[in-house]
PDB file of C-alpha atoms and ligand atoms in Angstrom:
ATOM      1  CA  UNK A 111     -31.559 -17.709  21.253  1.00 61.00           C
ATOM      2  CA  UNK A 112     -28.514 -15.762  22.331  1.00 73.00           C
ATOM      3  CA  UNK A 113     -28.952 -12.020  21.819  1.00 71.00           C
ATOM      4  CA  UNK A 114     -25.245 -11.594  22.541  1.00 80.00           C
ATOM      5  CA  UNK A 115     -24.706 -13.283  19.192  1.00 92.00           C
ATOM      6  CA  UNK A 116     -26.722 -10.662  17.330  1.00 95.00           C
ATOM      7  CA  UNK A 117     -24.790  -8.473  14.904  1.00 96.00           C
ATOM      8  CA  UNK A 118     -25.220  -5.528  17.268  1.00 95.00           C
ATOM      9  CA  UNK A 119     -24.216  -7.581  20.301  1.00 95.00           C
ATOM     10  CA  UNK A 120     -21.071  -8.905  18.640  1.00 96.00           C
ATOM     11  CA  UNK A 121     -20.004  -5.506  17.358  1.00 96.00           C
ATOM     12  CA  UNK A 122     -20.535  -3.907  20.768  1.00 96.00           C
ATOM     13  CA  UNK A 123     -18.490  -6.617  22.448  1.00 96.00           C
ATOM     14  CA  UNK A 124     -15.709  -6.244  19.879  1.00 97.00           C
ATOM     15  CA  UNK A 125     -15.690  -2.476  20.259  1.00 96.00           C
ATOM     16  CA  UNK A 126     -15.322  -2.869  24.004  1.00 96.00           C
ATOM     17  CA  UNK A 127     -12.446  -5.340  23.709  1.00 96.00           C
ATOM     18  CA  UNK A 128     -10.692  -3.235  21.101  1.00 97.00           C
ATOM     19  CA  UNK A 129     -11.250   0.113  22.818  1.00 95.00           C
ATOM     20  CA  UNK A 130      -7.496   0.771  22.926  1.00 92.00           C
ATOM     21  CA  UNK A 131      -7.447   0.823  19.101  1.00 93.00           C
ATOM     22  CA  UNK A 132      -8.213   3.971  17.175  1.00 91.00           C
ATOM     23  CA  UNK A 133     -10.469   2.187  14.699  1.00 93.00           C
ATOM     24  CA  UNK A 134     -12.122  -0.256  17.133  1.00 96.00           C
ATOM     25  CA  UNK A 135     -15.602  -0.040  15.615  1.00 95.00           C
ATOM     26  CA  UNK A 136     -14.452  -0.340  12.012  1.00 94.00           C
ATOM     27  CA  UNK A 137     -12.070  -3.177  12.873  1.00 96.00           C
ATOM     28  CA  UNK A 138     -14.933  -5.143  14.414  1.00 97.00           C
ATOM     29  CA  UNK A 139     -17.124  -4.561  11.379  1.00 96.00           C
ATOM     30  CA  UNK A 140     -14.424  -5.652   8.937  1.00 95.00           C
ATOM     31  CA  UNK A 141     -13.719  -8.813  10.908  1.00 96.00           C
ATOM     32  CA  UNK A 142     -17.400  -9.732  11.140  1.00 96.00           C
ATOM     33  CA  UNK A 143     -17.913  -9.061   7.433  1.00 95.00           C
ATOM     34  CA  UNK A 144     -15.090 -11.458   6.731  1.00 92.00           C
ATOM     35  CA  UNK A 145     -17.133 -14.248   8.331  1.00 95.00           C
ATOM     36  CA  UNK A 146     -20.561 -13.282   7.016  1.00 94.00           C
ATOM     37  CA  UNK A 147     -19.721 -12.757   3.373  1.00 84.00           C
ATOM     38  CA  UNK A 148     -21.896  -9.692   3.068  1.00 89.00           C
ATOM     39  CA  UNK A 149     -21.562  -5.910   2.787  1.00 88.00           C
ATOM     40  CA  UNK A 150     -21.336  -3.167   5.414  1.00 89.00           C
ATOM     41  CA  UNK A 151     -24.802  -1.824   4.574  1.00 92.00           C
ATOM     42  CA  UNK A 152     -26.217  -5.230   5.412  1.00 93.00           C
ATOM     43  CA  UNK A 153     -24.672  -5.072   8.888  1.00 91.00           C
ATOM     44  CA  UNK A 154     -26.320  -1.730   9.591  1.00 91.00           C
ATOM     45  CA  UNK A 155     -29.723  -2.964   8.451  1.00 94.00           C
ATOM     46  CA  UNK A 156     -29.606  -6.303  10.293  1.00 94.00           C
ATOM     47  CA  UNK A 157     -28.453  -5.479  13.804  1.00 93.00           C
ATOM     48  CA  UNK A 158     -30.910  -8.013  15.247  1.00 93.00           C
ATOM     49  CA  UNK A 159     -29.690 -10.864  13.067  1.00 94.00           C
ATOM     50  CA  UNK A 160     -28.258 -13.687  15.130  1.00 95.00           C
ATOM     51  CA  UNK A 161     -25.194 -15.440  13.813  1.00 95.00           C
ATOM     52  CA  UNK A 162     -24.447 -19.122  14.372  1.00 94.00           C
ATOM     53  CA  UNK A 163     -22.591 -20.075  17.544  1.00 95.00           C
ATOM     54  CA  UNK A 164     -19.569 -21.210  15.506  1.00 96.00           C
ATOM     55  CA  UNK A 165     -19.444 -17.890  13.657  1.00 96.00           C
ATOM     56  CA  UNK A 166     -19.511 -15.999  16.947  1.00 96.00           C
ATOM     57  CA  UNK A 167     -16.606 -18.122  18.179  1.00 96.00           C
ATOM     58  CA  UNK A 168     -14.626 -17.486  14.995  1.00 97.00           C
ATOM     59  CA  UNK A 169     -15.370 -13.794  15.352  1.00 97.00           C
ATOM     60  CA  UNK A 170     -13.983 -13.598  18.886  1.00 97.00           C
ATOM     61  CA  UNK A 171     -10.937 -15.565  17.794  1.00 97.00           C
ATOM     62  CA  UNK A 172     -10.267 -12.899  15.149  1.00 97.00           C
ATOM     63  CA  UNK A 173     -10.881 -10.093  17.643  1.00 98.00           C
ATOM     64  CA  UNK A 174      -8.389 -11.677  19.986  1.00 97.00           C
ATOM     65  CA  UNK A 175      -5.728 -11.850  17.248  1.00 97.00           C
ATOM     66  CA  UNK A 176      -6.462  -8.206  16.521  1.00 97.00           C
ATOM     67  CA  UNK A 177      -5.934  -7.506  20.231  1.00 96.00           C
ATOM     68  CA  UNK A 178      -2.435  -8.950  19.826  1.00 95.00           C
ATOM     69  CA  UNK A 179      -1.847  -6.091  17.393  1.00 95.00           C
ATOM     70  CA  UNK A 180      -2.112  -8.001  14.108  1.00 96.00           C
ATOM     71  CA  UNK A 181      -3.406  -5.545  11.486  1.00 97.00           C
ATOM     72  CA  UNK A 182      -6.959  -6.168  10.255  1.00 97.00           C
ATOM     73  CA  UNK A 183      -5.716  -6.422   6.668  1.00 97.00           C
ATOM     74  CA  UNK A 184      -3.617  -9.464   7.574  1.00 98.00           C
ATOM     75  CA  UNK A 185      -6.574 -11.075   9.351  1.00 97.00           C
ATOM     76  CA  UNK A 186      -8.914 -10.553   6.408  1.00 96.00           C
ATOM     77  CA  UNK A 187      -6.243 -10.895   3.709  1.00 96.00           C
ATOM     78  CA  UNK A 188      -7.363  -7.738   1.919  1.00 95.00           C
ATOM     79  CA  UNK A 189      -7.180  -3.995   1.834  1.00 96.00           C
ATOM     80  CA  UNK A 190      -8.810  -1.372  -0.337  1.00 95.00           C
ATOM     81  CA  UNK A 191      -6.555   0.991  -2.262  1.00 97.00           C
ATOM     82  CA  UNK A 192      -7.661   3.457  -4.951  1.00 98.00           C
ATOM     83  CA  UNK A 193     -11.107   1.775  -4.777  1.00 96.00           C
ATOM     84  CA  UNK A 194      -9.554  -1.562  -5.750  1.00 98.00           C
ATOM     85  CA  UNK A 195      -9.823  -4.543  -3.472  1.00 96.00           C
ATOM     86  CA  UNK A 196      -6.306  -5.910  -3.103  1.00 98.00           C
ATOM     87  CA  UNK A 197      -5.178  -9.184  -1.594  1.00 98.00           C
ATOM     88  CA  UNK A 198      -2.355  -8.793   0.902  1.00 98.00           C
ATOM     89  CA  UNK A 199      -0.238 -11.160   2.969  1.00 97.00           C
ATOM     90  CA  UNK A 200       2.543 -10.972   5.526  1.00 97.00           C
ATOM     91  CA  UNK A 201       4.911 -10.818   2.574  1.00 97.00           C
ATOM     92  CA  UNK A 202       3.521  -7.485   1.384  1.00 98.00           C
ATOM     93  CA  UNK A 203       3.230  -4.082   2.974  1.00 98.00           C
ATOM     94  CA  UNK A 204      -0.387  -3.133   3.631  1.00 98.00           C
ATOM     95  CA  UNK A 205      -1.228  -0.408   1.105  1.00 98.00           C
ATOM     96  CA  UNK A 206      -1.659   2.962   2.839  1.00 96.00           C
ATOM     97  CA  UNK A 207      -4.008   5.794   1.915  1.00 95.00           C
ATOM     98  CA  UNK A 208      -1.006   8.167   1.769  1.00 96.00           C
ATOM     99  CA  UNK A 209       0.431   6.137  -1.099  1.00 97.00           C
ATOM    100  CA  UNK A 210      -2.510   7.263  -3.242  1.00 97.00           C
ATOM    101  CA  UNK A 211      -0.562  10.544  -3.464  1.00 97.00           C
ATOM    102  CA  UNK A 212       2.029   8.661  -5.556  1.00 98.00           C
ATOM    103  CA  UNK A 213      -0.704   7.558  -7.970  1.00 98.00           C
ATOM    104  CA  UNK A 214      -2.122  11.078  -8.173  1.00 97.00           C
ATOM    105  CA  UNK A 215       1.286  12.623  -8.823  1.00 97.00           C
ATOM    106  CA  UNK A 216       2.056  10.109 -11.584  1.00 98.00           C
ATOM    107  CA  UNK A 217      -1.301  10.584 -13.319  1.00 98.00           C
ATOM    108  CA  UNK A 218      -0.941  14.347 -13.121  1.00 97.00           C
ATOM    109  CA  UNK A 219       2.670  14.541 -14.325  1.00 96.00           C
ATOM    110  CA  UNK A 220       2.063  12.222 -17.301  1.00 96.00           C
ATOM    111  CA  UNK A 221      -1.490  13.291 -18.100  1.00 95.00           C
ATOM    112  CA  UNK A 222      -0.787  13.922 -21.757  1.00 94.00           C
ATOM    113  CA  UNK A 223       1.609  11.028 -22.326  1.00 93.00           C
ATOM    114  CA  UNK A 224      -0.033   8.286 -24.426  1.00 93.00           C
ATOM    115  CA  UNK A 225       1.296   4.708 -24.226  1.00 94.00           C
ATOM    116  CA  UNK A 226       3.803   5.530 -21.490  1.00 97.00           C
ATOM    117  CA  UNK A 227       6.219   2.846 -20.296  1.00 98.00           C
ATOM    118  CA  UNK A 228       6.043   2.735 -16.521  1.00 98.00           C
ATOM    119  CA  UNK A 229       8.013   0.962 -13.797  1.00 98.00           C
ATOM    120  CA  UNK A 230       6.656   0.396 -10.278  1.00 98.00           C
ATOM    121  CA  UNK A 231       9.784  -0.513  -8.362  1.00 98.00           C
ATOM    122  CA  UNK A 232       9.159  -2.658  -5.276  1.00 98.00           C
ATOM    123  CA  UNK A 233       5.497  -3.183  -6.070  1.00 98.00           C
ATOM    124  CA  UNK A 234       4.591  -5.396  -3.081  1.00 98.00           C
ATOM    125  CA  UNK A 235       0.922  -6.305  -3.479  1.00 98.00           C
ATOM    126  CA  UNK A 236       0.920  -4.375  -6.763  1.00 98.00           C
ATOM    127  CA  UNK A 237      -1.055  -1.438  -5.369  1.00 98.00           C
ATOM    128  CA  UNK A 238       0.503   1.470  -7.279  1.00 98.00           C
ATOM    129  CA  UNK A 239       0.910  -0.500 -10.525  1.00 98.00           C
ATOM    130  CA  UNK A 240      -2.699  -1.676 -10.478  1.00 98.00           C
ATOM    131  CA  UNK A 241      -4.123   1.759  -9.691  1.00 98.00           C
ATOM    132  CA  UNK A 242      -2.167   3.209 -12.641  1.00 98.00           C
ATOM    133  CA  UNK A 243      -3.100   0.287 -14.889  1.00 98.00           C
ATOM    134  CA  UNK A 244      -6.760   0.816 -14.090  1.00 97.00           C
ATOM    135  CA  UNK A 245      -6.621   4.563 -14.771  1.00 98.00           C
ATOM    136  CA  UNK A 246      -4.456   4.310 -17.896  1.00 98.00           C
ATOM    137  CA  UNK A 247      -5.115   1.169 -19.962  1.00 97.00           C
ATOM    138  CA  UNK A 248      -2.877   2.699 -22.640  1.00 97.00           C
ATOM    139  CA  UNK A 249       0.201   2.617 -20.353  1.00 98.00           C
ATOM    140  CA  UNK A 250       2.387  -0.482 -20.169  1.00 98.00           C
ATOM    141  CA  UNK A 251       3.491  -1.133 -16.630  1.00 98.00           C
ATOM    142  CA  UNK A 252       6.308  -3.268 -15.266  1.00 98.00           C
ATOM    143  CA  UNK A 253       5.847  -4.076 -11.570  1.00 98.00           C
ATOM    144  CA  UNK A 254       9.001  -5.393  -9.937  1.00 98.00           C
ATOM    145  CA  UNK A 255       9.860  -6.771  -6.534  1.00 98.00           C
ATOM    146  CA  UNK A 256      12.760  -8.631  -4.969  1.00 98.00           C
ATOM    147  CA  UNK A 257      10.360 -10.936  -3.122  1.00 98.00           C
ATOM    148  CA  UNK A 258       8.946 -13.934  -4.974  1.00 98.00           C
ATOM    149  CA  UNK A 259       6.212 -14.209  -2.336  1.00 98.00           C
ATOM    150  CA  UNK A 260       5.155 -10.591  -2.878  1.00 98.00           C
ATOM    151  CA  UNK A 261       5.099 -11.156  -6.638  1.00 98.00           C
ATOM    152  CA  UNK A 262       2.816 -14.156  -6.063  1.00 98.00           C
ATOM    153  CA  UNK A 263       0.326 -11.843  -4.347  1.00 98.00           C
ATOM    154  CA  UNK A 264       0.757  -9.153  -7.016  1.00 98.00           C
ATOM    155  CA  UNK A 265       0.014 -11.778  -9.713  1.00 98.00           C
ATOM    156  CA  UNK A 266      -3.194 -12.797  -7.955  1.00 98.00           C
ATOM    157  CA  UNK A 267      -4.195  -9.131  -7.818  1.00 98.00           C
ATOM    158  CA  UNK A 268      -3.451  -8.635 -11.517  1.00 98.00           C
ATOM    159  CA  UNK A 269      -5.639 -11.671 -12.281  1.00 97.00           C
ATOM    160  CA  UNK A 270      -8.545 -10.803 -10.032  1.00 95.00           C
ATOM    161  CA  UNK A 271      -8.660  -7.114 -10.959  1.00 97.00           C
ATOM    162  CA  UNK A 272      -8.324  -8.197 -14.565  1.00 96.00           C
ATOM    163  CA  UNK A 273      -5.884  -5.697 -16.058  1.00 96.00           C
ATOM    164  CA  UNK A 274      -3.854  -6.661 -19.127  1.00 96.00           C
ATOM    165  CA  UNK A 275      -1.162  -4.017 -19.041  1.00 97.00           C
ATOM    166  CA  UNK A 276       0.905  -5.091 -16.029  1.00 98.00           C
ATOM    167  CA  UNK A 277       3.970  -7.301 -16.395  1.00 98.00           C
ATOM    168  CA  UNK A 278       5.651  -8.634 -13.240  1.00 98.00           C
ATOM    169  CA  UNK A 279       9.410  -8.964 -12.851  1.00 98.00           C
ATOM    170  CA  UNK A 280      11.561 -10.257 -10.012  1.00 98.00           C
ATOM    171  CA  UNK A 281      14.356  -7.783  -9.465  1.00 98.00           C
ATOM    172  CA  UNK A 282      16.541  -6.386  -6.692  1.00 97.00           C
ATOM    173  CA  UNK A 283      15.787  -2.726  -7.493  1.00 97.00           C
ATOM    174  CA  UNK A 284      17.079  -2.298 -11.078  1.00 98.00           C
ATOM    175  CA  UNK A 285      19.322  -5.409 -11.176  1.00 97.00           C
ATOM    176  CA  UNK A 286      17.144  -7.442 -13.547  1.00 97.00           C
ATOM    177  CA  UNK A 287      16.045  -4.387 -15.570  1.00 96.00           C
ATOM    178  CA  UNK A 288      19.520  -3.496 -16.786  1.00 90.00           C
ATOM    179  CA  UNK A 289      18.767  -2.250 -20.277  1.00 88.00           C
ATOM    180  CA  UNK A 290      15.238  -1.019 -19.839  1.00 95.00           C
ATOM    181  CA  UNK A 291      14.176   2.615 -19.861  1.00 97.00           C
ATOM    182  CA  UNK A 292      10.862   4.075 -18.816  1.00 98.00           C
ATOM    183  CA  UNK A 293       8.857   7.280 -19.160  1.00 98.00           C
ATOM    184  CA  UNK A 294       7.909   7.044 -15.504  1.00 98.00           C
ATOM    185  CA  UNK A 295       9.350   5.312 -12.468  1.00 98.00           C
ATOM    186  CA  UNK A 296       7.238   5.191  -9.314  1.00 98.00           C
ATOM    187  CA  UNK A 297       8.449   3.745  -6.048  1.00 98.00           C
ATOM    188  CA  UNK A 298       7.354   3.419  -2.436  1.00 98.00           C
ATOM    189  CA  UNK A 299      10.671   2.309  -0.954  1.00 98.00           C
ATOM    190  CA  UNK A 300      11.417   1.396   2.648  1.00 98.00           C
ATOM    191  CA  UNK A 301      12.102   4.708   4.399  1.00 98.00           C
ATOM    192  CA  UNK A 302      11.660   4.175   8.129  1.00 98.00           C
ATOM    193  CA  UNK A 303      14.834   4.868  10.129  1.00 98.00           C
ATOM    194  CA  UNK A 304      16.274   1.542  11.245  1.00 97.00           C
ATOM    195  CA  UNK A 305      16.449   2.883  14.834  1.00 97.00           C
ATOM    196  CA  UNK A 306      12.757   3.822  14.859  1.00 97.00           C
ATOM    197  CA  UNK A 307      11.104   1.837  17.613  1.00 96.00           C
ATOM    198  CA  UNK A 308       7.940   1.549  15.542  1.00 95.00           C
ATOM    199  CA  UNK A 309       9.707  -1.202  13.589  1.00 96.00           C
ATOM    200  CA  UNK A 310       9.795  -3.438  16.634  1.00 96.00           C
ATOM    201  CA  UNK A 311       7.035  -2.066  18.828  1.00 92.00           C
ATOM    202  CA  UNK A 312       4.412  -0.539  16.545  1.00 89.00           C
ATOM    203  CA  UNK A 313       1.781  -2.359  14.533  1.00 91.00           C
ATOM    204  CA  UNK A 314       4.156  -2.195  11.561  1.00 96.00           C
ATOM    205  CA  UNK A 315       6.240  -4.894  13.266  1.00 97.00           C
ATOM    206  CA  UNK A 316       3.910  -7.397  11.574  1.00 97.00           C
ATOM    207  CA  UNK A 317       4.785  -6.063   8.113  1.00 98.00           C
ATOM    208  CA  UNK A 318       7.849  -7.110   6.099  1.00 97.00           C
ATOM    209  CA  UNK A 319      10.920  -5.346   7.459  1.00 97.00           C
ATOM    210  CA  UNK A 320      12.290  -5.375   3.935  1.00 96.00           C
ATOM    211  CA  UNK A 321       9.480  -3.044   2.861  1.00 97.00           C
ATOM    212  CA  UNK A 322       9.922  -0.595   5.753  1.00 98.00           C
ATOM    213  CA  UNK A 323      13.509  -0.405   6.989  1.00 97.00           C
ATOM    214  CA  UNK A 324      15.387   2.338   5.161  1.00 98.00           C
ATOM    215  CA  UNK A 325      18.624   1.874   7.115  1.00 97.00           C
ATOM    216  CA  UNK A 326      20.316   4.519   9.289  1.00 95.00           C
ATOM    217  CA  UNK A 327      18.493   7.797   8.685  1.00 95.00           C
ATOM    218  CA  UNK A 328      15.908   5.949   6.592  1.00 97.00           C
ATOM    219  CA  UNK A 329      17.274   7.228   3.274  1.00 98.00           C
ATOM    220  CA  UNK A 330      19.392   4.299   2.062  1.00 98.00           C
ATOM    221  CA  UNK A 331      16.877   2.812  -0.364  1.00 98.00           C
ATOM    222  CA  UNK A 332      15.808   6.284  -1.525  1.00 98.00           C
ATOM    223  CA  UNK A 333      19.471   7.113  -2.275  1.00 98.00           C
ATOM    224  CA  UNK A 334      19.933   3.902  -4.222  1.00 97.00           C
ATOM    225  CA  UNK A 335      16.764   4.318  -6.261  1.00 98.00           C
ATOM    226  CA  UNK A 336      17.209   8.033  -7.065  1.00 98.00           C
ATOM    227  CA  UNK A 337      20.883   7.454  -7.916  1.00 97.00           C
ATOM    228  CA  UNK A 338      20.183   4.646 -10.379  1.00 97.00           C
ATOM    229  CA  UNK A 339      16.910   5.943 -11.829  1.00 98.00           C
ATOM    230  CA  UNK A 340      18.539   8.240 -14.456  1.00 97.00           C
ATOM    231  CA  UNK A 341      19.981   5.175 -16.208  1.00 97.00           C
ATOM    232  CA  UNK A 342      16.452   3.815 -16.543  1.00 98.00           C
ATOM    233  CA  UNK A 343      14.570   6.940 -17.607  1.00 98.00           C
ATOM    234  CA  UNK A 344      14.145   8.291 -21.119  1.00 97.00           C
ATOM    235  CA  UNK A 345      14.782  11.959 -21.714  1.00 96.00           C
ATOM    236  CA  UNK A 346      12.045  13.948 -19.876  1.00 96.00           C
ATOM    237  CA  UNK A 347      11.199  10.818 -17.886  1.00 98.00           C
ATOM    238  CA  UNK A 348       9.686  11.318 -14.444  1.00 98.00           C
ATOM    239  CA  UNK A 349      10.612   9.862 -11.062  1.00 98.00           C
ATOM    240  CA  UNK A 350       7.929   9.801  -8.360  1.00 98.00           C
ATOM    241  CA  UNK A 351       9.070   8.622  -4.950  1.00 98.00           C
ATOM    242  CA  UNK A 352       7.250   8.215  -1.649  1.00 98.00           C
ATOM    243  CA  UNK A 353       9.101   9.193   1.522  1.00 98.00           C
ATOM    244  CA  UNK A 354       8.657  10.075   5.182  1.00 97.00           C
ATOM    245  CA  UNK A 355       6.903  13.283   6.250  1.00 97.00           C
ATOM    246  CA  UNK A 356      10.212  14.727   7.511  1.00 96.00           C
ATOM    247  CA  UNK A 357      12.328  13.662   4.505  1.00 98.00           C
ATOM    248  CA  UNK A 358      11.060  16.180   1.922  1.00 97.00           C
ATOM    249  CA  UNK A 359      14.052  18.555   2.165  1.00 97.00           C
ATOM    250  CA  UNK A 360      16.597  15.733   2.014  1.00 98.00           C
ATOM    251  CA  UNK A 361      14.893  14.063  -0.937  1.00 98.00           C
ATOM    252  CA  UNK A 362      14.613  17.304  -2.933  1.00 98.00           C
ATOM    253  CA  UNK A 363      18.310  17.958  -2.346  1.00 98.00           C
ATOM    254  CA  UNK A 364      19.145  14.403  -3.392  1.00 98.00           C
ATOM    255  CA  UNK A 365      17.071  14.704  -6.583  1.00 98.00           C
ATOM    256  CA  UNK A 366      18.981  17.897  -7.366  1.00 97.00           C
ATOM    257  CA  UNK A 367      22.359  16.177  -6.859  1.00 97.00           C
ATOM    258  CA  UNK A 368      21.258  13.321  -9.109  1.00 97.00           C
ATOM    259  CA  UNK A 369      20.479  15.805 -11.904  1.00 96.00           C
ATOM    260  CA  UNK A 370      16.695  15.943 -11.741  1.00 98.00           C
ATOM    261  CA  UNK A 371      14.884  19.191 -12.545  1.00 98.00           C
ATOM    262  CA  UNK A 372      11.366  20.469 -11.830  1.00 97.00           C
ATOM    263  CA  UNK A 373      11.740  18.897  -8.403  1.00 98.00           C
ATOM    264  CA  UNK A 374       8.779  19.312  -6.077  1.00 97.00           C
ATOM    265  CA  UNK A 375       7.312  17.682  -2.998  1.00 98.00           C
ATOM    266  CA  UNK A 376       3.606  16.977  -2.705  1.00 97.00           C
ATOM    267  CA  UNK A 377       1.503  16.391   0.373  1.00 95.00           C
ATOM    268  CA  UNK A 378      -0.644  13.393   1.194  1.00 92.00           C
ATOM    269  CA  UNK A 379      -4.294  13.549   2.247  1.00 90.00           C
ATOM    270  CA  UNK A 380      -3.168  14.201   5.841  1.00 92.00           C
ATOM    271  CA  UNK A 381      -1.337  17.342   4.665  1.00 94.00           C
ATOM    272  CA  UNK A 382       2.154  15.865   5.205  1.00 96.00           C
ATOM    273  CA  UNK A 383       5.104  15.951   2.801  1.00 97.00           C
ATOM    274  CA  UNK A 384       4.951  12.490   1.265  1.00 98.00           C
ATOM    275  CA  UNK A 385       5.917  12.363  -2.402  1.00 98.00           C
ATOM    276  CA  UNK A 386       8.698  13.996  -4.379  1.00 98.00           C
ATOM    277  CA  UNK A 387       8.878  14.173  -8.163  1.00 98.00           C
ATOM    278  CA  UNK A 388      11.639  15.114 -10.560  1.00 98.00           C
ATOM    279  CA  UNK A 389      12.239  15.197 -14.324  1.00 98.00           C
ATOM    280  CA  UNK A 390      15.275  13.702 -15.986  1.00 97.00           C
ATOM    281  CA  UNK A 391      16.491  15.909 -18.861  1.00 84.00           C
TER     282      UNK A 391
HETATM  283  N1  LIG B 529       4.339   4.953   5.655  1.00 85.34           N
HETATM  284  C1  LIG B 529       4.850   3.741   6.230  1.00 85.34           C
HETATM  285  C2  LIG B 529       4.859   3.830   7.736  1.00 85.34           C
HETATM  286  O1  LIG B 529       5.397   4.758   8.282  1.00 85.34           O
HETATM  287  C3  LIG B 529       6.224   3.424   5.722  1.00 85.34           C
HETATM  288  C4  LIG B 529       6.150   2.877   4.358  1.00 85.34           C
HETATM  289  C5  LIG B 529       7.490   2.682   3.755  1.00 85.34           C
HETATM  290  O2  LIG B 529       8.532   2.609   4.397  1.00 85.34           O
HETATM  291  N2  LIG B 529       7.462   2.593   2.484  1.00 85.34           N
HETATM  292  O3  LIG B 529       4.321   2.962   8.379  1.00 85.34           O
END
């Protein structure tokens, strides 16, 4: 008997070790669940349950990797987004709650459009494409990425979530989509300023630089995507783009220069400017 190996004992110990992390308690729970193959409710109801010695060792090994700063999603290999359980790897950005604002904006702007053709540019794990596919089985969605490894993860997500309306394509932005036009283009591009120390010092240093680094000023990918999008939108097609909380003004101006109308910026669940939309005439 080793009461320190009880569910409660392990979670307390993890919370203590991880006290520098904002989500110490939750992180511990997610890591333990990974080893116990059960649900969170079970943990709460079985605080006295003692886990095997080997499981306790594995648990502390995970906690120690978390202490190094590795995000929980990379330790467990999954992350929830739009109530879907998505597989993630070091080759994909970890889906963020703020990106759900992209999904909401797209659903809202195309509410009445049946059988829309949609492009999710730079899909990563497939998060936005899969959320839209789930909500709108009548839409046909192309999910593209430059990274073959990311597309491998996106394919596994398409298979395990079981949607039939997502087609994957390897493409450097629009390069491999030359003659295709869409009713909607959604994109969460890299938009962190290349000089931002978070890229090398923050927890995001574990995520693919390709998915985060938006060059000097952070707007290079956004410029490229907004500039080329008109050639890939049908008349009245919609562009929905995620960006940084302080980039709303710049992105609205850019959309205007590129010829988009009905341009507006929407806030994420934290109340920050996060998503801009425009219509191509
Ligand atoms: N929101 C992310 C972050 O600041 C950035 C995501 C992105 O560049 N697409 O960590």
